[in-house]
Short mmCIF file of C-alpha atoms in Angstrom, two decimals:
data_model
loop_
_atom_site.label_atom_id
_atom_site.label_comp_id
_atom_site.label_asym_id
_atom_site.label_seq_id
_atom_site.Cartn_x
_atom_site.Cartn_y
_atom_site.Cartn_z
CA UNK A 1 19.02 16.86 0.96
CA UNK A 2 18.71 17.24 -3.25
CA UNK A 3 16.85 20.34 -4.22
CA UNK A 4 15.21 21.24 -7.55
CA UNK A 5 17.32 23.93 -10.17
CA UNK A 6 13.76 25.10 -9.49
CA UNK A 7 14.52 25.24 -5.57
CA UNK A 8 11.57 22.99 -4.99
CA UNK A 9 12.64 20.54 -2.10
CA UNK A 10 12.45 16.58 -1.84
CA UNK A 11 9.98 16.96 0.56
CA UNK A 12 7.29 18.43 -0.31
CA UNK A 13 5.69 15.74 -2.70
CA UNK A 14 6.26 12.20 -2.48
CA UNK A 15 4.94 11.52 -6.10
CA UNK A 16 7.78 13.88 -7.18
CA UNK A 17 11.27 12.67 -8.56
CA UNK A 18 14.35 14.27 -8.32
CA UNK A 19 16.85 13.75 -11.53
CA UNK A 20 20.84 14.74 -12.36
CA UNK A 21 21.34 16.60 -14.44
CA UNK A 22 22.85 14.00 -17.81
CA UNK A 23 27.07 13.45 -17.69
CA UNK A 24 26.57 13.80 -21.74
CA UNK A 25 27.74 16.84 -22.24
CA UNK A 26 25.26 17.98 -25.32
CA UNK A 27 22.25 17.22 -23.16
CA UNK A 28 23.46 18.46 -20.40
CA UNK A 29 24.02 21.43 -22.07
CA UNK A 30 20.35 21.19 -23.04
CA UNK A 31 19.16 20.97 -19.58
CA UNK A 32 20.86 23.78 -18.70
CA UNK A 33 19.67 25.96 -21.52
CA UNK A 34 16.34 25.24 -20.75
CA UNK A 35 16.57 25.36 -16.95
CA UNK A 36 17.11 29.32 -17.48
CA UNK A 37 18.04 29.97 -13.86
CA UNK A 38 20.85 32.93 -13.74
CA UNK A 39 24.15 32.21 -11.58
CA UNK A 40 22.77 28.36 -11.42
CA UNK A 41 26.25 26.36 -10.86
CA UNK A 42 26.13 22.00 -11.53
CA UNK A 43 26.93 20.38 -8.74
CA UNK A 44 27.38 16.70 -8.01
CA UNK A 45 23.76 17.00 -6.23
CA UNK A 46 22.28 19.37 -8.69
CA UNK A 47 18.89 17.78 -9.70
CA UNK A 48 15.53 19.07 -11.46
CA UNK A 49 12.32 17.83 -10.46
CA UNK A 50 9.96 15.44 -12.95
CA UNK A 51 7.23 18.69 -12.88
CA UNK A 52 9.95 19.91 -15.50
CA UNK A 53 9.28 16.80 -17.68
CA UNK A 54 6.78 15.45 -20.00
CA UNK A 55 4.93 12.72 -18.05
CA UNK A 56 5.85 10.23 -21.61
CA UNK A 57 9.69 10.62 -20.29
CA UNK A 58 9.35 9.60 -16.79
CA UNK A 59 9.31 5.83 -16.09
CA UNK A 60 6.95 5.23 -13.44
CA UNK A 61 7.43 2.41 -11.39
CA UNK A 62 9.74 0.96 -8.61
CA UNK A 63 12.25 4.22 -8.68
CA UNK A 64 11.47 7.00 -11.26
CA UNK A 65 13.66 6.90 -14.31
CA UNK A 66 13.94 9.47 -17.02
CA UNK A 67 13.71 7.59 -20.76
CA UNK A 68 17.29 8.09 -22.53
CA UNK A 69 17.78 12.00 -23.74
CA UNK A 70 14.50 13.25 -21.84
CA UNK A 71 15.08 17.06 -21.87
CA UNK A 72 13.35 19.24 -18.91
CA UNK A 73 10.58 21.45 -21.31
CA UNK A 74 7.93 22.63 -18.85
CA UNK A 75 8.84 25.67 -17.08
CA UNK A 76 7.10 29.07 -16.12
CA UNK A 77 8.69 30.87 -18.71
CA UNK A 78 7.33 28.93 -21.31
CA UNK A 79 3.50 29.05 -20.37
CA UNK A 80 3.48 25.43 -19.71
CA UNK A 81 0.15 23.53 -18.35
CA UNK A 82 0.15 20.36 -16.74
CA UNK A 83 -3.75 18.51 -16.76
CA UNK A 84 -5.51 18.79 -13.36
CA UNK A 85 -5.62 16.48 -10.84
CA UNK A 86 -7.05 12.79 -11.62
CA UNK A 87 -10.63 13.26 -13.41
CA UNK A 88 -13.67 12.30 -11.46
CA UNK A 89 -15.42 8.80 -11.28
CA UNK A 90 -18.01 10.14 -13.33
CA UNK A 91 -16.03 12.19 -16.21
CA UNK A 92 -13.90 8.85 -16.83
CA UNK A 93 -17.03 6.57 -16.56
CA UNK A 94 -20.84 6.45 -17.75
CA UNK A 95 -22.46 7.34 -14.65
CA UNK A 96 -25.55 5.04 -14.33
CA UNK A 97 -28.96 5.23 -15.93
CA UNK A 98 -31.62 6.43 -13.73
CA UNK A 99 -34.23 3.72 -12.94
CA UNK A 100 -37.75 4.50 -12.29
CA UNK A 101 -39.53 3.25 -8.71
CA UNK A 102 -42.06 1.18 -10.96
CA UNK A 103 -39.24 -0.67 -12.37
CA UNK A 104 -37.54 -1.91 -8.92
CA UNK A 105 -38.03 -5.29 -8.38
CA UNK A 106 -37.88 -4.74 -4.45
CA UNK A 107 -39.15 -9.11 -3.92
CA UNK A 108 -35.83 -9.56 -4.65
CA UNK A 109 -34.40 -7.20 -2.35
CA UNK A 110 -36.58 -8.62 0.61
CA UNK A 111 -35.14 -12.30 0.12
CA UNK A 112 -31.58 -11.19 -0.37
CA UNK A 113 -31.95 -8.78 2.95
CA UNK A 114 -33.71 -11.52 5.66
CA UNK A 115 -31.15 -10.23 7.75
CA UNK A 116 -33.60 -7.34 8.59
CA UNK A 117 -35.93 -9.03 9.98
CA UNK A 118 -36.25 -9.74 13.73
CA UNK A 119 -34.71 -13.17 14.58
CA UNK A 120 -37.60 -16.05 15.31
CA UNK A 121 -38.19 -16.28 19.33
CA UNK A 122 -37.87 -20.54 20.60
CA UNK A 123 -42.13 -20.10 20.77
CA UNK A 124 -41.88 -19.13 16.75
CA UNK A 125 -39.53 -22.23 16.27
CA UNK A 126 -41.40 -24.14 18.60
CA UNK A 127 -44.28 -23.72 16.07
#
């Protein structure tokens, strides 16, 4: 099982990737500059989590890709923020305008809904 420099696990988030750390040896000593963990020894299944990365250096889709020299950056010690979860309906969209009663045009609703009303008896068809 891969586990986070962070020590976050694989399994705790499905919408979280896990990436080696880079075999170039400038970025890799990069990543481990800004991984900051004390005692923290690369191995072959070393990895560190996409929460460390800017969401513009993950490649979404199919299996999650970091863009070429993407550099872990948000960490604890550095006061990072990620945005909250998704924004609602209404704070993406104009929520409707309110209509008045006296502006309903209910006829229409009637002949669009016959399925309301009570289904003729034979007698009523019979008629």
């Amino acid at each position: 099982m891969m586990s986070c420099a962070c020590s976050l696990r694989e399994t705790y988030q499905v919408s979280i990737s896990f990436h080696h750390f880079p075999k170039d040896e400038t970025l890799r000593k990069t990543w481990i500059r800004n991984v900051r963990r004390d005692n923290l020894v690369i191995k072959r299944t070393t990895t560190v989590c996409s929460r460390h990365f800017l969401s513009t250096d993950v490649i979404q889709g199919g299996r999650r890709r970091l863009k070429e020299g993407a550099v872990p950056v948000l960490f604890a010690w550095n006061d990072y923020s990620l945005s909250t979860s998704r924004p609602s309906v209404w704070e993406r969209t104009q929520p409707p305008e309110e209509i008045e009663e006296e502006q309903m045009n209910f006829g229409f609703l009637l002949q669009c809904h016959d399925h309301a009303r009570p289904e003729p008896s034979a007698l009523d068809m019979a008629r």
